[in-house]
XYZ file of C-alpha atoms in Angstrom:
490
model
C -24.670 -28.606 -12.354
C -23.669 -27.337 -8.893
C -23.932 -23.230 -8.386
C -20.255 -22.702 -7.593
C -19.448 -24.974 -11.386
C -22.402 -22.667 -13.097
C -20.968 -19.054 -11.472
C -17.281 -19.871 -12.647
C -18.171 -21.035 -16.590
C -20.087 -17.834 -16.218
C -17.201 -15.722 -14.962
C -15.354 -17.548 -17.874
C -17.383 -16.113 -20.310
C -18.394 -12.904 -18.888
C -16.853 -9.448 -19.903
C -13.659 -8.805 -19.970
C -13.669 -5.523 -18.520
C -11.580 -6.959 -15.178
C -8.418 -5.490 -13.505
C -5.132 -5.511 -14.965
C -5.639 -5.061 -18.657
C -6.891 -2.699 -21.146
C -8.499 -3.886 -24.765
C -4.860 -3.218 -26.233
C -2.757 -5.619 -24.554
C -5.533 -8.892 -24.160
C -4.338 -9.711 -28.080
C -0.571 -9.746 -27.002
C -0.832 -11.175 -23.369
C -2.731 -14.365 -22.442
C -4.360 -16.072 -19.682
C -1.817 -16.820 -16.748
C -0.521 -20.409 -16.733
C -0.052 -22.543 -13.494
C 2.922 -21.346 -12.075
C 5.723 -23.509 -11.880
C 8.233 -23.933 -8.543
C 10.859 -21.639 -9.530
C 14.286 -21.414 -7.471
C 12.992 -20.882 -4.020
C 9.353 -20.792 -4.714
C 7.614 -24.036 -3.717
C 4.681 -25.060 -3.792
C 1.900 -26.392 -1.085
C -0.975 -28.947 -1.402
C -3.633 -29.762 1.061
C -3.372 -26.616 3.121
C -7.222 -26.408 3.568
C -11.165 -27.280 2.235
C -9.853 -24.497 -0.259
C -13.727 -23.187 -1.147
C -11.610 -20.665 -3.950
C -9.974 -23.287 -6.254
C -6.585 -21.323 -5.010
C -3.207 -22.484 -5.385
C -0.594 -22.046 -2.825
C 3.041 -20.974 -3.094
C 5.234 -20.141 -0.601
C 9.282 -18.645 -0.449
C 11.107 -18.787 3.499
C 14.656 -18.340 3.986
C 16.151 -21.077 5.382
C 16.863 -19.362 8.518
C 14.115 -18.278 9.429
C 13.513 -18.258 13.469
C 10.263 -19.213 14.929
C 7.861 -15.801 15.885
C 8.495 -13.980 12.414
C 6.216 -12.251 10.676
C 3.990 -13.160 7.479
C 3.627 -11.367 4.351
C 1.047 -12.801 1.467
C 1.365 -10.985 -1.837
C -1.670 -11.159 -4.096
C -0.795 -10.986 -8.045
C -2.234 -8.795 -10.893
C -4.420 -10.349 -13.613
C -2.572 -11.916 -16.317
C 0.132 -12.979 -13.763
C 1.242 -15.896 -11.657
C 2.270 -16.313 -8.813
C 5.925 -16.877 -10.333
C 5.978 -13.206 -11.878
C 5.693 -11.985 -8.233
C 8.008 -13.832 -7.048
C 10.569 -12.783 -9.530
C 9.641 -9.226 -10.330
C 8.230 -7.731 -7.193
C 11.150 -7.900 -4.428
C 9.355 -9.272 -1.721
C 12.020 -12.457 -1.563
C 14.771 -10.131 -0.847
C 13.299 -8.400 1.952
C 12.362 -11.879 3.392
C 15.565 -12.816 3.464
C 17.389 -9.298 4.658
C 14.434 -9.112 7.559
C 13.561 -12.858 7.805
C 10.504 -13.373 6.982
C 7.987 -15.709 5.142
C 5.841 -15.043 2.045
C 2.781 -17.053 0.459
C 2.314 -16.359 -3.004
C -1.542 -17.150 -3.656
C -2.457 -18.171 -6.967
C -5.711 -17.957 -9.431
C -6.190 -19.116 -12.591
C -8.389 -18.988 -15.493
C -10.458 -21.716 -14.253
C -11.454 -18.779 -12.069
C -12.139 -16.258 -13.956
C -10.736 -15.507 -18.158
C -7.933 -13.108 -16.957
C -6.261 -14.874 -13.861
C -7.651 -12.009 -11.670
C -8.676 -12.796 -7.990
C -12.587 -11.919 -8.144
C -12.199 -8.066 -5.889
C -16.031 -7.446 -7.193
C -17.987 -10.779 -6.490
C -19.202 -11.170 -2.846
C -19.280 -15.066 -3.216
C -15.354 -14.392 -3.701
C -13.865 -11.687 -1.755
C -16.260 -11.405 2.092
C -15.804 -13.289 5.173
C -16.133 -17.035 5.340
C -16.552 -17.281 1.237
C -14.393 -18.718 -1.964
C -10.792 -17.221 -2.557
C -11.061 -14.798 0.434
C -11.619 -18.039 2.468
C -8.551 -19.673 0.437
C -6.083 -17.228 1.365
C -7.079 -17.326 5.239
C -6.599 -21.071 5.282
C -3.253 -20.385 3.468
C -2.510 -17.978 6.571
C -2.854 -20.828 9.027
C -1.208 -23.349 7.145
C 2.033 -21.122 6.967
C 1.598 -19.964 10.728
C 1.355 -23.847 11.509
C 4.384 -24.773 9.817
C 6.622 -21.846 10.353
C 5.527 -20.791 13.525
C 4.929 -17.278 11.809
C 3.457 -14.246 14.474
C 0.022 -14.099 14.859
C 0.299 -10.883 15.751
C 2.409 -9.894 12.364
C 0.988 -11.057 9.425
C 0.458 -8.402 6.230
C -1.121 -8.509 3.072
C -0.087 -7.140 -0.109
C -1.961 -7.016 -4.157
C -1.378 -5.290 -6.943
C -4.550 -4.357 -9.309
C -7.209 -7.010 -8.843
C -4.885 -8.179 -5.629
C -4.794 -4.908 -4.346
C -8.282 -4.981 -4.851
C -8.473 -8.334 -3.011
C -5.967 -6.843 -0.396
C -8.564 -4.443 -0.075
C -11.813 -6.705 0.651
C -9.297 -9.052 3.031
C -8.645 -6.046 5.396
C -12.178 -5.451 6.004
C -13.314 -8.982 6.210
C -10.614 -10.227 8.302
C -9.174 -7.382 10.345
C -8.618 -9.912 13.259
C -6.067 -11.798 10.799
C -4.319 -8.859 8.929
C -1.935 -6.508 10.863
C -1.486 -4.293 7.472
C -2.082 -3.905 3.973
C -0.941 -2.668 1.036
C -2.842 -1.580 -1.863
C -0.812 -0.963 -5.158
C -3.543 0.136 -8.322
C -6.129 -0.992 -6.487
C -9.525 -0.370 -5.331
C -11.551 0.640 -2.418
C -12.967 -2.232 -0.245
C -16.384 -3.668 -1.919
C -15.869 -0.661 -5.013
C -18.043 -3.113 -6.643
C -20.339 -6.400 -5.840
C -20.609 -7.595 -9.228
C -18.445 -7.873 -12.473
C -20.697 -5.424 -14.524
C -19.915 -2.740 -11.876
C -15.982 -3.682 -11.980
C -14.802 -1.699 -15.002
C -17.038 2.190 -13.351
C -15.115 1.369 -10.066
C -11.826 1.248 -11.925
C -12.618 4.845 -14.070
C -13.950 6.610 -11.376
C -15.206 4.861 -8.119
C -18.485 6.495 -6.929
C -18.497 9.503 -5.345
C -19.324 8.364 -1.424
C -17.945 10.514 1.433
C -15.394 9.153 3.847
C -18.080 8.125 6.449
C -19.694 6.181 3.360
C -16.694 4.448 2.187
C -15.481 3.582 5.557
C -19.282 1.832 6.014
C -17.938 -0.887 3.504
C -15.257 -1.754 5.509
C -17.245 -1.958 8.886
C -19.834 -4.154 7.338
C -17.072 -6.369 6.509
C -16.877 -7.966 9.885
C -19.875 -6.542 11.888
C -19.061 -6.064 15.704
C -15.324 -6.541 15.177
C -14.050 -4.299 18.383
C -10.147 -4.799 17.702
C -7.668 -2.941 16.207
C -7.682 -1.991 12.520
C -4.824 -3.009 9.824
C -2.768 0.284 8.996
C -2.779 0.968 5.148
C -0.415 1.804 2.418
C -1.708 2.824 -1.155
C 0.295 3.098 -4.056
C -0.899 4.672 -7.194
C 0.841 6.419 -10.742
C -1.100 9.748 -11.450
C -0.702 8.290 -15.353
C -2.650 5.529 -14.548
C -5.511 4.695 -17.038
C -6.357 1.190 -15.820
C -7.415 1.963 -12.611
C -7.340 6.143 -12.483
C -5.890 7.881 -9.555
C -9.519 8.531 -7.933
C -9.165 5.137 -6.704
C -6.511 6.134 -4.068
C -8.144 9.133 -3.172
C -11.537 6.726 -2.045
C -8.927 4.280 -0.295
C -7.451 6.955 1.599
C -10.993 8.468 2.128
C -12.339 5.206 3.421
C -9.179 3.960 5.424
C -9.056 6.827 7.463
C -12.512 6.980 8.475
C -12.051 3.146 9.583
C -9.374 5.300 11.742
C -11.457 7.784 12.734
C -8.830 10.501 11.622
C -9.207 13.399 9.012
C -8.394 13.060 5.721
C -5.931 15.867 5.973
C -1.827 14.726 6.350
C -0.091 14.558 9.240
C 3.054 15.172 7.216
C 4.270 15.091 3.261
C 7.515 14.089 1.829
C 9.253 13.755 -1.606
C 10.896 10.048 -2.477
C 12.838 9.033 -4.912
C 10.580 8.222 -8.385
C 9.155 11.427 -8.329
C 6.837 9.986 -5.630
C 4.773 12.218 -2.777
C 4.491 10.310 0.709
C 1.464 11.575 2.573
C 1.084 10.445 5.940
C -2.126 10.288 7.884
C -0.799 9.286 11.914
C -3.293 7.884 14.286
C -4.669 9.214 17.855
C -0.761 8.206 19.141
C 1.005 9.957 16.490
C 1.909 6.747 14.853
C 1.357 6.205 10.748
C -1.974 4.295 10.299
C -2.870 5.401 6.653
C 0.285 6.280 4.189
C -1.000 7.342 0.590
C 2.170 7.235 -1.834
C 1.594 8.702 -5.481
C 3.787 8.328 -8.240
C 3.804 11.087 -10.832
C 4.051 10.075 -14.636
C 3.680 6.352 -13.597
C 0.690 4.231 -15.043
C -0.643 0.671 -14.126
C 1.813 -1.638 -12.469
C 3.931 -2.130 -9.142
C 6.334 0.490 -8.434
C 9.949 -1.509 -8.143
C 13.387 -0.558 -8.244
C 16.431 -2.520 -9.814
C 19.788 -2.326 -7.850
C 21.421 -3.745 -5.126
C 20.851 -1.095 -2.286
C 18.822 -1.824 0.625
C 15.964 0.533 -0.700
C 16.176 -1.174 -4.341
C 14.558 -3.768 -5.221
C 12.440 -5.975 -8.290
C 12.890 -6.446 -11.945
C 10.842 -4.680 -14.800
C 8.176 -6.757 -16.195
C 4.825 -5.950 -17.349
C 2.822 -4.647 -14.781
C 6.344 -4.011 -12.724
C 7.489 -0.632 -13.278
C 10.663 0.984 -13.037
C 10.363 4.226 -10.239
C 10.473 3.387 -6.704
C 10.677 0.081 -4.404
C 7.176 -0.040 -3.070
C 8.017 -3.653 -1.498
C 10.997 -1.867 0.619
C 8.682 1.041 1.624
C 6.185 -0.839 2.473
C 7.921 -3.279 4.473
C 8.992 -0.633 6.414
C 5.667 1.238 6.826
C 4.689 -1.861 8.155
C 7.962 -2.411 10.488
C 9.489 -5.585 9.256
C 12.935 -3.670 9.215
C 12.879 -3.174 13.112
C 15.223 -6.192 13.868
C 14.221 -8.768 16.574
C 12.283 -11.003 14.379
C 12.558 -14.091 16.532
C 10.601 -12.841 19.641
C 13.131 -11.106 21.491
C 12.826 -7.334 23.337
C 13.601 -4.835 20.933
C 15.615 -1.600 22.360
C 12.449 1.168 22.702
C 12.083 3.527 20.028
C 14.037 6.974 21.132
C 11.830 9.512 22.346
C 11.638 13.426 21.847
C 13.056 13.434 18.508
C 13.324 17.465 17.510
C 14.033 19.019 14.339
C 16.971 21.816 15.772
C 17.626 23.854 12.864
C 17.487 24.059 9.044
C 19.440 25.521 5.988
C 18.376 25.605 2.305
C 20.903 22.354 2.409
C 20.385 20.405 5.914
C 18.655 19.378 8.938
C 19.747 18.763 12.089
C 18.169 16.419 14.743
C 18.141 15.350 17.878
C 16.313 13.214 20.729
C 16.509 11.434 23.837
C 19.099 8.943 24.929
C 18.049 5.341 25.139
C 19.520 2.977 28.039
C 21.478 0.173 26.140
C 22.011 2.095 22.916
C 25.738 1.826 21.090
C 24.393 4.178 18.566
C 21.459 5.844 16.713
C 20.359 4.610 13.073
C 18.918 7.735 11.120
C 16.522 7.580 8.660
C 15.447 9.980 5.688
C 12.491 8.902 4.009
C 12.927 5.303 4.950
C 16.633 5.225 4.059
C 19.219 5.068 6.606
C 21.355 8.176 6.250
C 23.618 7.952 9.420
C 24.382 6.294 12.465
C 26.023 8.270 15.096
C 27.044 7.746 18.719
C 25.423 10.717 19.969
C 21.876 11.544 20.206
C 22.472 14.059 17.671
C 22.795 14.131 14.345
C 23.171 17.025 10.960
C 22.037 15.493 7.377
C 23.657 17.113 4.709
C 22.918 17.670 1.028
C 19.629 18.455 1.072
C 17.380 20.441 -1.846
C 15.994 23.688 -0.801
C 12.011 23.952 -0.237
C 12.076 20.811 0.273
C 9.776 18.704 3.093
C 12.255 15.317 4.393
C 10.562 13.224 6.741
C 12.989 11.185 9.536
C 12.866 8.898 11.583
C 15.263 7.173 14.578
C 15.727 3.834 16.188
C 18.619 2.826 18.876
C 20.814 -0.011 18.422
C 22.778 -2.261 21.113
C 25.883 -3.667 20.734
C 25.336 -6.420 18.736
C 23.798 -4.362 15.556
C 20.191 -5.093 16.691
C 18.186 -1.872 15.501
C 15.617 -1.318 18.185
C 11.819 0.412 17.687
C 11.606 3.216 15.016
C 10.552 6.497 16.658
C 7.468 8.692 15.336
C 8.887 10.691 12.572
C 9.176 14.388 12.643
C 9.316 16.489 8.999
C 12.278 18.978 8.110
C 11.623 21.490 5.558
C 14.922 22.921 4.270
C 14.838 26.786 3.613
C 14.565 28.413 0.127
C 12.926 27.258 -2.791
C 10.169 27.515 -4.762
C 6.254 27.039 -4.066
C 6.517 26.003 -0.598
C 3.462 26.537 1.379
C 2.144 28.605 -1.242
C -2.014 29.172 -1.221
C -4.022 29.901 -3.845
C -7.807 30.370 -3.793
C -9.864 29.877 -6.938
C -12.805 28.629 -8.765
C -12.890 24.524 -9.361
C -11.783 25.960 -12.755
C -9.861 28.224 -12.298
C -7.559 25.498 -10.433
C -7.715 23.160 -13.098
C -6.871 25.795 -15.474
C -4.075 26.604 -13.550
C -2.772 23.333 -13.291
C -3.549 22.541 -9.657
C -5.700 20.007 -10.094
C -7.272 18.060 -12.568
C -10.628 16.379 -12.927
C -12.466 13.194 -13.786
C -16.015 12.158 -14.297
C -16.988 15.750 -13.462
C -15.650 16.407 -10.100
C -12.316 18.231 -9.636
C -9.547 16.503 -7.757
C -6.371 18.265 -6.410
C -2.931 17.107 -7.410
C -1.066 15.405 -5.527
C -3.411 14.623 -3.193
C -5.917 13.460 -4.612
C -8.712 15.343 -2.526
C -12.216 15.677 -4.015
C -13.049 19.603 -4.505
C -16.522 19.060 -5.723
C -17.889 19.727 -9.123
C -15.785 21.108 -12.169
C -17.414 24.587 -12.837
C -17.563 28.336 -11.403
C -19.556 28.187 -9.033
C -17.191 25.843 -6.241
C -14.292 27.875 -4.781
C -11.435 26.263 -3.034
C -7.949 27.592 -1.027
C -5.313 24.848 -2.079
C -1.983 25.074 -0.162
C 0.957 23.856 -2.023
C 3.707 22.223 0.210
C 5.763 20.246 -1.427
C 6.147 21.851 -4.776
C 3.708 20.481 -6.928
C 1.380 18.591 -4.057
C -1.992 20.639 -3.262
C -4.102 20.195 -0.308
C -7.521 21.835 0.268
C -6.739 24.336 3.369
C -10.024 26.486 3.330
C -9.171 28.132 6.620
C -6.023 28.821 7.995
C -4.240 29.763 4.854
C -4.320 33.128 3.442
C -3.634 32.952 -0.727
């Protein structure tokens, strides 16, 4: 019997402790089917040698121009690559912002559950099985819709995101971005018996450590690195929130920036945006945690540009990650087909605040009709002027915005870097307190897992749960702590 045969009867009948599921559901959900073409899904034969036993699906609108980008979104176990398609809201945004998606699919000829194999190196590194499979599915849709090179993203949720993971580091010269929803760090684990300890409690490395993974990925690679979104419920019990804490750890390391924000904001699902911005002041790491929300992709049903998805299993009613992420990754800024863009405005100021609204402004750009304004991701306004006062606002609270010109035809133009407004008043804004690990657990500042403590809302590692470690945590927004050791006075 040839190896690659042997390994995947033995994945077959290896523990179940994979991505995706806990003990109580496997009775009441089974393994994924074959996905059928649904609607505008269609599916794609002979794209490659195919070393991962993948299938390929694929959605385009049917206007698509040459030069756009490519997004390929990576399912949970248990699911096809139909349940993306319908639940997750990625065809919408292909069609508002024109561009394509491939919809890789794994079966249980793989492995029991349908998951993509995030902990087996003959799986998930450079040059080998389904991590090879989804590369070849990259070229096959760049080949045939002329897709950007330079723009193509990659999305997972559970053992996808931890797929999504493993693909950033192994092919950074392929992926522009990545977006990690329940997911792990890049090569948590190397083998299925270390699978379910990475999804409790990955081990405790330091950034440097984590970010090692991801180097050895592609040794020598010189280029540019993908920027990262993670997504993660603070209810989760699948894959617990330590997970995104080690992704952000590891990401920004790759980046060689701290692990301390740039800027926080409150979105709509009770979620906390934290923002980690590169050497230039652009986003490179975003980190966006969920509170209440357990294992799934975050979606959003309704027909507003930030809403998106249906509620499914594993597809969870709270915010539209797919629309964030999109943005994060800029496949809202307009000129899809190759041409100039206007230049994102420059010098964008926050003038003034009240415990109700902001008010902006920033340099003019040559060719701009108007302005569109962004809170949070979500236009807000577009004026003439390069001005502009949002209204409306809660007190205490942190609003991050962004701007981008637009000519005369409607083309939006470059986002600018964003700039955060906190609105007067409130409660627990900026706060400090300084405490014992306990103590701050006791308090309800943090919480802890596997014997280390872990702040709220940001997930930081403070070290060992006892007396003995002693922390300053800053809280800014209300309910989101940060270790600020120096600098803040409790």
């Amino acid at each position: 019997m040839r190896p690659s045969i042997l390994r995947r009867l033995l994945r077959r009948v290896a523990s179940t402790a994979v991505l995706g599921v806990v003990a109580a559901t496997l009775s009441t959900v089974g393994a994924a089917q074959p996905a059928a073409a649904a609607g505008g899904l269609q599916q794609v034969t002979g794209f490659g040698t195919n070393p991962g036993n993948l299938q390929m699906y694929e959605y385009a609108p049917a206007d698509l121009p040459a030069g756009a980008p490519l997004v390929i979104a990576l399912h949970g176990c248990t699911q096809t690559a139909n349940d993306y398609y319908t639940n997750s809201g990625w065809p919408k945004y292909a069609d508002l912002w024109k561009f394509a998606v491939v919809f890789p699919q794994t079966t249980s000829a793989n492995n029991a559950l349908s998951c993509f194999g995030w902990f087996d190196p003959a799986e998930d590194t450079r040059g080998k099985g389904e991590a090879a499979s989804i590369v070849q599915m990259v070229e096959h849709a760049k080949q045939q819709y002329g897709s950007d090179g330079r723009r193509v993203y990659v999305t997972g949720l559970s053992a996808g995101g931890g797929m999504t993971a493993d693909l950033l580091a192994a092919y950074p010269d392929v992926f522009a971005g990545g977006s990690v929803a329940s997911g792990l760090p890049a090569q948590c684990a190397t083998s299925q018996a270390a699978a379910s300890g990475c999804q409790t409690g990955p081990q405790k490395l330091t950034p440097a450590q984590w970010g090692a993974k991801v180097r050895a990925g592609y040794p020598g690679y010189t280029g540019p690195w993908p920027r990262v979104a993670i997504w993660q419920g603070t209810s989760d019990y699948t894959v617990y929130p330590a997970n995104a804490a080690a992704l952000r750890d590891q990401w920004t390391d790759v980046w060689g920036i701290g692990q301390t924000p740039s800027s926080t904001d409150t979105l709509p699902g009770n979620t906390t945006r934290s923002v980690y911005n590169d050497a230039s002041g652009k986003p490179a790491v975003e980190t966006y945690s969920i509170s209440g929300m357990g294992h799934g992709l975050p979606v959003s049903p309704g027909s507003g540009t930030d809403r998106c998805g249906s509620t499914a299993a594993y597809f969870l009613n709270s915010i539209c990650s797919s629309y964030y992420t999109g943005v994060f990754w800029g496949l809202d800024q307009g000129a899809p087909g190759g041409e100039n863009p206007l230049p994102a405005p420059s010098g964008l100021t926050v003038t003034g605040v009240t415990g109700t609204g902001a008010s902006l402004s920033w340099s003019a750009v040559t060719g701009a009709s108007s302005y569109a304004v962004y809170r949070n991701g979500t236009e807000v306004g577009r004026p003439t002027s390069t001005a502009f006062a949002d209204t409306g606002l809660s007190a205490g609270t942190a609003y991050r915005y962004t701007v981008a010109a637009v000519d005369g035809s409607g083309a939006v133009g470059t986002v600018s870097a964003a700039v955060t407004a906190t609105t007067t008043g409130g409660t627990g804004g900026g706060a400090c307190y300084t405490a014992t690990n306990y103590a701050q657990v006791a308090a309800g500042r943090a919480h802890t897992t596997g014997g280390y403590v872990y702040a709220n809302g940001s997930e930081q590692n403070m070290g060992l749960y006892n007396v003995f470690v002693t922390h300053t945590l800053r809280e800014s927004p209300a309910g989101y702590f940060v270790i600020a050791d120096t600098g803040c006075t409790a």
